[in-house]
Each structure stands twice: as C-alpha cells, then as structure tokens.
C-alpha cells in the first residue's frame, strides 16, 4: 500500500451526515476517504499502512469553524495564518472560514487569491475565504460577488463593520445569492450599541460602563429576516447572543425562510455576571448577556434553530487587552478551546448529544457554506477527520498555538480534546 | 470607641466594604467633624501625591486639606488630557510618583475600573477620588456622614437620589454605602438616565420626583450636565429642570427633608438658589464633613501601613 494512505483504527465513527455511530476503521487514500468498515484494520493487505490508533476515541468528520479572524494580512502581531491554523489543528478544527476584516479587507478577487495562496503555503488546516460584502467594508458599494466566487470565496461578510444601510443589504443579498455565495451578517445597529462595552444590565451598571442593549442585535436580525423574506436569498446570522434574536430566528425558520445562524462557545457558556472585575478577556462584541439569553441559546442549539457552533476566534495581543476595559479591544480566542468546552459543558452535561455536537461543528457549517465534499466521512469525501479523545483531561492555559492568549476560559479544567486532526489525508496535529 | 478592624491597603470603592468597615470610617471621622480645627500626626513626614486626569478643585482641595492637617507633604500632578490611550500608562505615572516617595496616591480619572487592577502592583495606598462612572467612595462617605450627623442614624432612612444616575459614580457609591447601612434608597430621573438593572444594586426606581419625595428623609441632588443633551438623553435643561429640579414649590410640605448636593450646583437647573441656600440645605456641612471623612480614611490607611511596615 502506498505511503499516501492512512488508517484510523479501532475508534467509534460518529458521522451525523450518514446517521452513523458505530465501531469502524477508516481508510484514507490520496486525500480522500477510501473506505470505512468494521475490522478493516485486520485486513492483511493493509498491514503496512500507517495508522492512528483510535481505541476509545471518536472518529468524526473534520470540524469546521465558520467564523475565524486570522488577522493576516495587517494584524500579524495578533495572529498569522500559520499560527491561527496551528491553533485550529490543535483544537480539532480541519477547516476555518477566514473573516475578511483584515488590513486591507479582502474585497477584491486579487486579494482573495493572494490570501488563498498564502493559506495553501502556510496553513496547517484548510482556510476557506470569506470576501467582504462591500468595498473596504465601508458599507457603500458592493464587492464583485461572482468574481470573488471564482477566486475561491465561499461567503461574503462585513463582519465587524455592521451593514447599516438596508437598501444596500438587500442588493448584497440578492447579488450574493445569484453568485452562489452565503451572506454572513454581524447583526448590530450601531446607533443603539454606540460606545457600549458590556451588555446593558446590572453588571455593566455596577461597573459604571456604557452598555449595549440586546435590541441592537435583534433590530438587525429582524431587518435581515424581512429582507430574506423579500428576496428569498439565504442569510446567515453570526454569533447570536440574545433570547429575542433566537425567537425571531425560530419564527422565521417556521415560515420556511432560508435563514441560518451560529452561536459561540462563550455566549453558550458564559453570561454578564461571569466577568471578574474589569477583565478584558471577557469583553467581546456582541457582549456576554443575561442568564435567560444563555439558556435560550442552549435550547436553540439543541433543537437546531441555531445551526452551528462557531468561535468568532478574535486574537488580540496583550497590549490591546491589558487596558482599562473601555479601551481594550473586543474579542476572544476560541479555536483551541471550542471542542473541549463543547464536550465538557454541553455533551457531558446532557445539553447536546454527541451526534448533535458533531453535526453543529462539522456537518452544518459544510452544508451552509456549500462544501459538498466536507462534513461527512462517506466514501470519496475529503479526508478531513478529527479524532477525539472524550476522556482526556486537560487545563486551558498558555502556551497556546495562537499568538494571543485572550481567553475567558483560562484555568478551566476540561474533559475531552482532539487526539488528532487530519486535513486532506495529512496529519496536521497529533497529541 | 471600639478599635476599628480596618484591613485594607487601598480605598477603591464601597461596593466591597462591609457595613462594619463603612461604620468604622464614619466613627473615625466623627472626632474630626466635631472639631473642625483638629489636627493629627498620622501622616507626619509622609508624602501624599495627587494624580487627577479630570479637573476637580473641590475634591482635590478637600483631600489636600485633610492630608495637610494630618501632617503630610503633598505633591500635585495634573495630568492634562491624559488617558491611558496616550503615551505613558496610568500605572507608569503612579509608579513614578511612588518612586518620588509618595506613600498615598489620590487618583481621579475618567475610565471606570481603571484603578482596580493597579492596586496590587503598587506598594503605595491608592485612594479613588472618582473613576469614570464607577465609584467615588469618599464623596459617598461624606454624604452618609452628613446624613448620620443630621438625622442621628442611617438605618431606616429613606433617601432619594435624583438626576443623572447613569453617569454618576456618586450615585453608585451612595447606593452601596446607604444600603449596606440599612437605608432605603430610591433613584429618580428620566428613563434615559437610569441604568438597566440598578435594582440589583439595591435601589428602587422612580421617574416621578414628587412621588419619590413622599415620605423621604433626604434627597441627594446630582449635578445635571448640559452635554447630556447632545446624545438626546435629555431634551433640554429647562425641560429637565421642570420635572426633576428641586424648587421651593416642590419642597412645600417636606420641611424635614434634608438636601444634599455633591457640588458644584447648577443653580436653577437641578436646584433652585432658594433651596441650595435654605435651611434644609446641608451643602456646606457636606464640604466640612468631606475633610473629616478624608482625614479618617488617611488615618485608617496609615494605621494599616504602620502595622504592615516590614
Ligand atoms: Zn462579528
């Protein structure tokens, strides 16, 4: 058997896309899933093939994180493609969707091609490209959706710079739909959130900080849903944070609209009261909200109203975080902790079955982004595989693969992590 | 008077203080308030430094008078337009003052919570003279001391705080101190100036000053700033004054109501001159008590430092 083969032996395959949860060996060849069967590893003809022992482990489609800030180009002191994708690999994530709010923003086919080429060269995992929705992310003129798609983009977003102009948003959605690209919207009405730093509630009040009301998100969620109904163009709502947005999404889905959404591990697991003092590692946008909001997100994730878990991995070097809270940057890292947190705090606690967990972290993002050869281990699919040890205990602490360390989960003891991350048949990470 | 169990290097806020600690400060302030000419030696030969990145003549001169009456040398530094975003960080500035020999750093700056992470990095005692919209502990202590001296107690008192609660560190520190000591606090103002979830700090909320004043023992009137108009938090000062300003008409029938104001007063806006200068006003006592309270805080911190020296 040639050297470009790999056998993952002795694990339990969890492939929600095939409705499969069973002991199976997986054979990879030439970057694709070649075969999957029980007892495959015992076959004489495969005795010479390199193998990963996966006894006691789950073998799942490679995880896909559809909301990641790699910071390159322009923010290399916070993260690079190399460091960010190493962080992904360590976290069991085989593919990341790189958000375009870099310096410069990825708003032209040439920049998208450059980024994709750099990612092929330096990336430890697959880097999928999101193009900007408007030129310079200024919210004024549309980018060239069709040509961005040709250049390799799989989605369009002005994440971080909310699109306030509803007329423009309508045209952007229509144009992206025609080009076959998903629009991802960071829902925030800047006139309501302006100057805010934490969720508008008792915690921000006690700390004396300007606050961001839930309505700043929900106003835009409702607008996007109306535009989705008007145009029938798909829209994906990024990092939802509050109960009212979830309710709006649920009713839109009931009406059959092509709207989808993601939630982050920090919004699923933390709320406004969890920030100790003025710790900027708990400052992100949207902010951590109330207990009831968190509960609504958990329910929506379990019942499928929220389609995917995405981290909004937002690295910032310490100089941008070790500041008075009002001056500190928004955002937290998440690639290295998402899987461990989901296993420990969602699956083990019964909030989400392990099959749903894998579905939300792999199959759903693949489906939403139109990645036909990812999010499944069926024969012929890309050989992106995550091997998960559900029993491995570890503590969240530096050193991280990420260049930054702005996590609100530092010091937390977790159970479960990636044992190996295989990307296109190559071992990108092994514990 | 029982020995006070003060065990803190700094005074950053009142939220985390126990009722015993707050009472301890008030008790320590009482003799200074009884005798406004009293002096002490608690800070004899010690250097107190001021670092104010927001202008304030009142708070600063009160701290300075308190420090000098306890024998301290004082060193002032006005950080013009300083914010941590520009040039030297706040920590660097304070470390410099420490290096010059300051053992007490009295700091005012515009960012909420900016002092909290610095306290453990400095050997000097930090005194918060106002941080953003967060806390202004000595102002609240002098308010409470004034109330206690005028009314004879705090427990069971009904206190109304009226005005821009959203941006007020004075309101927050007052709520913490008053509720800790058993007073009933109502905050009153237009919806836009009452922050979300203030009830969880222990205050009741009212948008109707006449209703809030019914049965109240004291009203603490906050200064209303014109800038709030620019963000549409109020429509205009006259519109605000009509609904939330304290006038003789509004005071009618409340002859035992004590009026407090942290100063400086916008006469005719939040407070009519007749009220500010009338018999129910405690504004000048507040100023006198401010020195006493700050002397008490310095004395307690000095005894802590003496116990923890070497
Ligand atoms: Zn965003």
PDB file of N, CA, C and O in Angstrom, chain B residues 25-81:
ATOM      1  N   UNK B  25     -15.198  53.841  59.311  1.00  0.00           N
ATOM      2  CA  UNK B  25     -14.706  55.103  58.739  1.00  0.00           C
ATOM      3  C   UNK B  25     -15.504  56.281  59.314  1.00  0.00           C
ATOM      4  O   UNK B  25     -14.942  57.302  59.711  1.00  0.00           O
ATOM      5  N   UNK B  26     -16.823  56.110  59.368  1.00  0.00           N
ATOM      6  CA  UNK B  26     -17.660  57.203  59.882  1.00  0.00           C
ATOM      7  C   UNK B  26     -17.317  57.498  61.342  1.00  0.00           C
ATOM      8  O   UNK B  26     -17.238  58.668  61.749  1.00  0.00           O
ATOM      9  N   UNK B  27     -17.091  56.439  62.118  1.00  0.00           N
ATOM     10  CA  UNK B  27     -16.728  56.640  63.526  1.00  0.00           C
ATOM     11  C   UNK B  27     -15.392  57.365  63.639  1.00  0.00           C
ATOM     12  O   UNK B  27     -15.218  58.249  64.477  1.00  0.00           O
ATOM     13  N   UNK B  28     -14.464  56.960  62.793  1.00  0.00           N
ATOM     14  CA  UNK B  28     -13.151  57.605  62.834  1.00  0.00           C
ATOM     15  C   UNK B  28     -13.238  59.064  62.406  1.00  0.00           C
ATOM     16  O   UNK B  28     -12.427  59.898  62.824  1.00  0.00           O
ATOM     17  N   UNK B  29     -14.236  59.384  61.567  1.00  0.00           N
ATOM     18  CA  UNK B  29     -14.390  60.758  61.083  1.00  0.00           C
ATOM     19  C   UNK B  29     -15.055  61.656  62.120  1.00  0.00           C
ATOM     20  O   UNK B  29     -14.886  62.880  62.090  1.00  0.00           O
ATOM     21  N   UNK B  30     -15.825  61.040  63.019  1.00  0.00           N
ATOM     22  CA  UNK B  30     -16.647  61.833  63.943  1.00  0.00           C
ATOM     23  C   UNK B  30     -15.840  62.858  64.733  1.00  0.00           C
ATOM     24  O   UNK B  30     -16.221  64.038  64.769  1.00  0.00           O
ATOM     25  N   UNK B  31     -14.732  62.464  65.369  1.00  0.00           N
ATOM     26  CA  UNK B  31     -13.990  63.484  66.136  1.00  0.00           C
ATOM     27  C   UNK B  31     -13.450  64.621  65.263  1.00  0.00           C
ATOM     28  O   UNK B  31     -13.424  65.776  65.707  1.00  0.00           O
ATOM     29  N   UNK B  32     -13.058  64.308  64.061  1.00  0.00           N
ATOM     30  CA  UNK B  32     -12.586  65.378  63.159  1.00  0.00           C
ATOM     31  C   UNK B  32     -13.735  66.311  62.797  1.00  0.00           C
ATOM     32  O   UNK B  32     -13.558  67.520  62.671  1.00  0.00           O
ATOM     33  N   UNK B  33     -14.911  65.734  62.619  1.00  0.00           N
ATOM     34  CA  UNK B  33     -16.077  66.556  62.267  1.00  0.00           C
ATOM     35  C   UNK B  33     -16.521  67.392  63.463  1.00  0.00           C
ATOM     36  O   UNK B  33     -16.972  68.527  63.302  1.00  0.00           O
ATOM     37  N   UNK B  34     -16.404  66.806  64.675  1.00  0.00           N
ATOM     38  CA  UNK B  34     -16.792  67.546  65.877  1.00  0.00           C
ATOM     39  C   UNK B  34     -15.910  68.773  66.069  1.00  0.00           C
ATOM     40  O   UNK B  34     -16.364  69.808  66.532  1.00  0.00           O
ATOM     41  N   UNK B  35     -14.681  68.619  65.743  1.00  0.00           N
ATOM     42  CA  UNK B  35     -13.731  69.704  65.948  1.00  0.00           C
ATOM     43  C   UNK B  35     -13.013  70.022  64.637  1.00  0.00           C
ATOM     44  O   UNK B  35     -11.972  69.453  64.328  1.00  0.00           O
ATOM     45  N   UNK B  36     -13.579  70.954  63.880  1.00  0.00           N
ATOM     46  CA  UNK B  36     -13.068  71.227  62.532  1.00  0.00           C
ATOM     47  C   UNK B  36     -11.636  71.747  62.529  1.00  0.00           C
ATOM     48  O   UNK B  36     -10.996  71.761  61.485  1.00  0.00           O
ATOM     49  N   UNK B  37     -11.121  72.161  63.682  1.00  0.00           N
ATOM     50  CA  UNK B  37      -9.739  72.629  63.691  1.00  0.00           C
ATOM     51  C   UNK B  37      -8.771  71.534  64.115  1.00  0.00           C
ATOM     52  O   UNK B  37      -7.581  71.777  64.263  1.00  0.00           O
ATOM     53  N   UNK B  38      -9.306  70.356  64.343  1.00  0.00           N
ATOM     54  CA  UNK B  38      -8.455  69.276  64.849  1.00  0.00           C
ATOM     55  C   UNK B  38      -7.365  68.927  63.853  1.00  0.00           C
ATOM     56  O   UNK B  38      -7.526  69.030  62.646  1.00  0.00           O
ATOM     57  N   UNK B  39      -6.258  68.540  64.431  1.00  0.00           N
ATOM     58  CA  UNK B  39      -5.127  68.131  63.610  1.00  0.00           C
ATOM     59  C   UNK B  39      -4.686  66.763  64.070  1.00  0.00           C
ATOM     60  O   UNK B  39      -5.166  66.233  65.059  1.00  0.00           O
ATOM     61  N   UNK B  40      -3.756  66.180  63.319  1.00  0.00           N
ATOM     62  CA  UNK B  40      -3.251  64.872  63.717  1.00  0.00           C
ATOM     63  C   UNK B  40      -1.854  64.689  63.181  1.00  0.00           C
ATOM     64  O   UNK B  40      -1.319  65.543  62.481  1.00  0.00           O
ATOM     65  N   UNK B  41      -1.271  63.547  63.540  1.00  0.00           N
ATOM     66  CA  UNK B  41       0.101  63.291  63.125  1.00  0.00           C
ATOM     67  C   UNK B  41       0.207  62.037  62.273  1.00  0.00           C
ATOM     68  O   UNK B  41       1.303  61.563  61.979  1.00  0.00           O
ATOM     69  N   UNK B  42      -0.957  61.503  61.902  1.00  0.00           N
ATOM     70  CA  UNK B  42      -0.960  60.193  61.225  1.00  0.00           C
ATOM     71  C   UNK B  42      -0.083  60.188  59.980  1.00  0.00           C
ATOM     72  O   UNK B  42       0.492  59.166  59.631  1.00  0.00           O
ATOM     73  N   UNK B  43      -0.006  61.339  59.297  1.00  0.00           N
ATOM     74  CA  UNK B  43       0.755  61.375  58.046  1.00  0.00           C
ATOM     75  C   UNK B  43       2.036  62.205  58.183  1.00  0.00           C
ATOM     76  O   UNK B  43       2.625  62.613  57.184  1.00  0.00           O
ATOM     77  N   UNK B  44       2.432  62.406  59.408  1.00  0.00           N
ATOM     78  CA  UNK B  44       3.593  63.256  59.635  1.00  0.00           C
ATOM     79  C   UNK B  44       4.818  62.713  58.902  1.00  0.00           C
ATOM     80  O   UNK B  44       5.215  61.562  59.065  1.00  0.00           O
ATOM     81  N   UNK B  45       5.420  63.566  58.070  1.00  0.00           N
ATOM     82  CA  UNK B  45       6.597  63.168  57.313  1.00  0.00           C
ATOM     83  C   UNK B  45       6.310  62.295  56.112  1.00  0.00           C
ATOM     84  O   UNK B  45       7.229  61.799  55.467  1.00  0.00           O
ATOM     85  N   UNK B  46       5.032  62.072  55.804  1.00  0.00           N
ATOM     86  CA  UNK B  46       4.669  61.215  54.664  1.00  0.00           C
ATOM     87  C   UNK B  46       4.304  62.087  53.464  1.00  0.00           C
ATOM     88  O   UNK B  46       3.860  63.223  53.622  1.00  0.00           O
ATOM     89  N   UNK B  47       4.469  61.490  52.296  1.00  0.00           N
ATOM     90  CA  UNK B  47       4.159  62.227  51.069  1.00  0.00           C
ATOM     91  C   UNK B  47       2.861  61.697  50.435  1.00  0.00           C
ATOM     92  O   UNK B  47       2.722  60.497  50.196  1.00  0.00           O
ATOM     93  N   UNK B  48       1.934  62.609  50.217  1.00  0.00           N
ATOM     94  CA  UNK B  48       0.677  62.276  49.539  1.00  0.00           C
ATOM     95  C   UNK B  48       0.715  62.907  48.157  1.00  0.00           C
ATOM     96  O   UNK B  48       0.936  64.117  48.037  1.00  0.00           O
ATOM     97  N   UNK B  49       0.523  62.093  47.121  1.00  0.00           N
ATOM     98  CA  UNK B  49       0.565  62.627  45.757  1.00  0.00           C
ATOM     99  C   UNK B  49      -0.813  62.585  45.124  1.00  0.00           C
ATOM    100  O   UNK B  49      -1.601  61.666  45.363  1.00  0.00           O
ATOM    101  N   UNK B  50      -1.076  63.601  44.317  1.00  0.00           N
ATOM    102  CA  UNK B  50      -2.373  63.690  43.623  1.00  0.00           C
ATOM    103  C   UNK B  50      -2.155  63.468  42.145  1.00  0.00           C
ATOM    104  O   UNK B  50      -1.231  64.035  41.555  1.00  0.00           O
ATOM    105  N   UNK B  51      -2.996  62.637  41.568  1.00  0.00           N
ATOM    106  CA  UNK B  51      -2.941  62.431  40.126  1.00  0.00           C
ATOM    107  C   UNK B  51      -4.366  62.540  39.606  1.00  0.00           C
ATOM    108  O   UNK B  51      -5.163  61.628  39.741  1.00  0.00           O
ATOM    109  N   UNK B  52      -4.676  63.691  39.044  1.00  0.00           N
ATOM    110  CA  UNK B  52      -6.038  63.951  38.576  1.00  0.00           C
ATOM    111  C   UNK B  52      -6.021  64.153  37.070  1.00  0.00           C
ATOM    112  O   UNK B  52      -5.457  65.124  36.583  1.00  0.00           O
ATOM    113  N   UNK B  53      -6.663  63.241  36.335  1.00  0.00           N
ATOM    114  CA  UNK B  53      -6.727  63.433  34.891  1.00  0.00           C
ATOM    115  C   UNK B  53      -8.065  64.044  34.486  1.00  0.00           C
ATOM    116  O   UNK B  53      -8.355  64.194  33.318  1.00  0.00           O
ATOM    117  N   UNK B  54      -8.890  64.367  35.485  1.00  0.00           N
ATOM    118  CA  UNK B  54     -10.102  65.151  35.240  1.00  0.00           C
ATOM    119  C   UNK B  54     -10.014  66.338  36.176  1.00  0.00           C
ATOM    120  O   UNK B  54      -9.585  66.190  37.311  1.00  0.00           O
ATOM    121  N   UNK B  55     -10.440  67.495  35.725  1.00  0.00           N
ATOM    122  CA  UNK B  55     -10.345  68.648  36.622  1.00  0.00           C
ATOM    123  C   UNK B  55     -11.303  68.498  37.803  1.00  0.00           C
ATOM    124  O   UNK B  55     -12.393  67.967  37.657  1.00  0.00           O
ATOM    125  N   UNK B  56     -10.864  68.915  38.965  1.00  0.00           N
ATOM    126  CA  UNK B  56     -11.726  68.951  40.133  1.00  0.00           C
ATOM    127  C   UNK B  56     -11.031  69.778  41.179  1.00  0.00           C
ATOM    128  O   UNK B  56      -9.974  69.398  41.667  1.00  0.00           O
ATOM    129  N   UNK B  57     -11.577  70.954  41.484  1.00  0.00           N
ATOM    130  CA  UNK B  57     -10.949  71.746  42.535  1.00  0.00           C
ATOM    131  C   UNK B  57     -11.456  71.302  43.896  1.00  0.00           C
ATOM    132  O   UNK B  57     -10.704  71.240  44.852  1.00  0.00           O
ATOM    133  N   UNK B  58     -12.759  70.947  43.957  1.00  0.00           N
ATOM    134  CA  UNK B  58     -13.359  70.658  45.265  1.00  0.00           C
ATOM    135  C   UNK B  58     -12.788  69.409  45.911  1.00  0.00           C
ATOM    136  O   UNK B  58     -12.272  69.452  47.026  1.00  0.00           O
ATOM    137  N   UNK B  59     -12.904  68.299  45.212  1.00  0.00           N
ATOM    138  CA  UNK B  59     -12.452  67.043  45.796  1.00  0.00           C
ATOM    139  C   UNK B  59     -10.971  67.135  46.125  1.00  0.00           C
ATOM    140  O   UNK B  59     -10.503  66.714  47.175  1.00  0.00           O
ATOM    141  N   UNK B  60     -10.231  67.722  45.195  1.00  0.00           N
ATOM    142  CA  UNK B  60      -8.795  67.778  45.381  1.00  0.00           C
ATOM    143  C   UNK B  60      -8.403  68.650  46.572  1.00  0.00           C
ATOM    144  O   UNK B  60      -7.570  68.266  47.393  1.00  0.00           O
ATOM    145  N   UNK B  61      -9.035  69.823  46.689  1.00  0.00           N
ATOM    146  CA  UNK B  61      -8.640  70.686  47.810  1.00  0.00           C
ATOM    147  C   UNK B  61      -9.077  70.070  49.132  1.00  0.00           C
ATOM    148  O   UNK B  61      -8.402  70.230  50.148  1.00  0.00           O
ATOM    149  N   UNK B  62     -10.163  69.326  49.123  1.00  0.00           N
ATOM    150  CA  UNK B  62     -10.606  68.660  50.345  1.00  0.00           C
ATOM    151  C   UNK B  62      -9.610  67.581  50.770  1.00  0.00           C
ATOM    152  O   UNK B  62      -9.219  67.491  51.939  1.00  0.00           O
ATOM    153  N   UNK B  63      -9.172  66.768  49.814  1.00  0.00           N
ATOM    154  CA  UNK B  63      -8.148  65.761  50.104  1.00  0.00           C
ATOM    155  C   UNK B  63      -6.869  66.430  50.600  1.00  0.00           C
ATOM    156  O   UNK B  63      -6.212  65.955  51.536  1.00  0.00           O
ATOM    157  N   UNK B  64      -6.518  67.537  49.948  1.00  0.00           N
ATOM    158  CA  UNK B  64      -5.271  68.211  50.281  1.00  0.00           C
ATOM    159  C   UNK B  64      -5.328  68.778  51.707  1.00  0.00           C
ATOM    160  O   UNK B  64      -4.382  68.632  52.490  1.00  0.00           O
ATOM    161  N   UNK B  65      -6.464  69.388  52.037  1.00  0.00           N
ATOM    162  CA  UNK B  65      -6.625  69.925  53.390  1.00  0.00           C
ATOM    163  C   UNK B  65      -6.530  68.799  54.408  1.00  0.00           C
ATOM    164  O   UNK B  65      -5.872  68.930  55.455  1.00  0.00           O
ATOM    165  N   UNK B  66      -7.173  67.675  54.111  1.00  0.00           N
ATOM    166  CA  UNK B  66      -7.159  66.540  55.039  1.00  0.00           C
ATOM    167  C   UNK B  66      -5.734  66.036  55.238  1.00  0.00           C
ATOM    168  O   UNK B  66      -5.292  65.782  56.369  1.00  0.00           O
ATOM    169  N   UNK B  67      -5.004  65.893  54.134  1.00  0.00           N
ATOM    170  CA  UNK B  67      -3.635  65.367  54.221  1.00  0.00           C
ATOM    171  C   UNK B  67      -2.749  66.312  55.029  1.00  0.00           C
ATOM    172  O   UNK B  67      -1.977  65.888  55.893  1.00  0.00           O
ATOM    173  N   UNK B  68      -2.890  67.613  54.776  1.00  0.00           N
ATOM    174  CA  UNK B  68      -2.033  68.591  55.460  1.00  0.00           C
ATOM    175  C   UNK B  68      -2.350  68.645  56.953  1.00  0.00           C
ATOM    176  O   UNK B  68      -1.450  68.804  57.771  1.00  0.00           O
ATOM    177  N   UNK B  69      -3.612  68.515  57.291  1.00  0.00           N
ATOM    178  CA  UNK B  69      -3.971  68.571  58.714  1.00  0.00           C
ATOM    179  C   UNK B  69      -3.495  67.342  59.465  1.00  0.00           C
ATOM    180  O   UNK B  69      -3.450  67.322  60.690  1.00  0.00           O
ATOM    181  N   UNK B  70      -3.131  66.313  58.712  1.00  0.00           N
ATOM    182  CA  UNK B  70      -2.542  65.128  59.351  1.00  0.00           C
ATOM    183  C   UNK B  70      -1.020  65.139  59.229  1.00  0.00           C
ATOM    184  O   UNK B  70      -0.361  64.141  59.490  1.00  0.00           O
ATOM    185  N   UNK B  71      -0.477  66.271  58.779  1.00  0.00           N
ATOM    186  CA  UNK B  71       0.977  66.429  58.789  1.00  0.00           C
ATOM    187  C   UNK B  71       1.700  66.015  57.528  1.00  0.00           C
ATOM    188  O   UNK B  71       2.928  65.949  57.509  1.00  0.00           O
ATOM    189  N   UNK B  72       0.969  65.736  56.465  1.00  0.00           N
ATOM    190  CA  UNK B  72       1.616  65.233  55.255  1.00  0.00           C
ATOM    191  C   UNK B  72       2.212  66.350  54.415  1.00  0.00           C
ATOM    192  O   UNK B  72       1.805  67.508  54.499  1.00  0.00           O
ATOM    193  N   UNK B  73       3.200  65.966  53.604  1.00  0.00           N
ATOM    194  CA  UNK B  73       3.615  66.818  52.494  1.00  0.00           C
ATOM    195  C   UNK B  73       2.803  66.387  51.295  1.00  0.00           C
ATOM    196  O   UNK B  73       2.516  65.205  51.123  1.00  0.00           O
ATOM    197  N   UNK B  74       2.426  67.356  50.457  1.00  0.00           N
ATOM    198  CA  UNK B  74       1.616  66.973  49.301  1.00  0.00           C
ATOM    199  C   UNK B  74       2.307  67.374  48.007  1.00  0.00           C
ATOM    200  O   UNK B  74       3.058  68.341  47.949  1.00  0.00           O
ATOM    201  N   UNK B  75       2.015  66.548  47.013  1.00  0.00           N
ATOM    202  CA  UNK B  75       2.621  66.720  45.698  1.00  0.00           C
ATOM    203  C   UNK B  75       1.508  66.579  44.678  1.00  0.00           C
ATOM    204  O   UNK B  75       0.799  65.570  44.660  1.00  0.00           O
ATOM    205  N   UNK B  76       1.327  67.617  43.863  1.00  0.00           N
ATOM    206  CA  UNK B  76       0.216  67.565  42.918  1.00  0.00           C
ATOM    207  C   UNK B  76       0.683  67.370  41.507  1.00  0.00           C
ATOM    208  O   UNK B  76       1.745  67.844  41.110  1.00  0.00           O
ATOM    209  N   UNK B  77      -0.086  66.632  40.762  1.00  0.00           N
ATOM    210  CA  UNK B  77       0.234  66.425  39.362  1.00  0.00           C
ATOM    211  C   UNK B  77      -1.090  66.430  38.618  1.00  0.00           C
ATOM    212  O   UNK B  77      -1.932  65.574  38.859  1.00  0.00           O
ATOM    213  N   UNK B  78      -1.265  67.425  37.759  1.00  0.00           N
ATOM    214  CA  UNK B  78      -2.463  67.391  36.937  1.00  0.00           C
ATOM    215  C   UNK B  78      -2.070  66.826  35.595  1.00  0.00           C
ATOM    216  O   UNK B  78      -1.262  67.407  34.886  1.00  0.00           O
ATOM    217  N   UNK B  79      -2.612  65.687  35.282  1.00  0.00           N
ATOM    218  CA  UNK B  79      -2.290  65.053  34.012  1.00  0.00           C
ATOM    219  C   UNK B  79      -3.215  65.638  32.966  1.00  0.00           C
ATOM    220  O   UNK B  79      -4.342  65.223  32.825  1.00  0.00           O
ATOM    221  N   UNK B  80      -2.712  66.641  32.258  1.00  0.00           N
ATOM    222  CA  UNK B  80      -3.557  67.342  31.303  1.00  0.00           C
ATOM    223  C   UNK B  80      -3.952  66.417  30.164  1.00  0.00           C
ATOM    224  O   UNK B  80      -3.090  65.874  29.478  1.00  0.00           O
ATOM    225  N   UNK B  81      -5.246  66.266  30.019  1.00  0.00           N
ATOM    226  CA  UNK B  81      -5.767  65.460  28.917  1.00  0.00           C
ATOM    227  C   UNK B  81      -5.199  64.054  28.867  1.00  0.00           C
ATOM    228  O   UNK B  81      -5.173  63.440  27.820  1.00  0.00           O
TER     229      UNK B  81
END
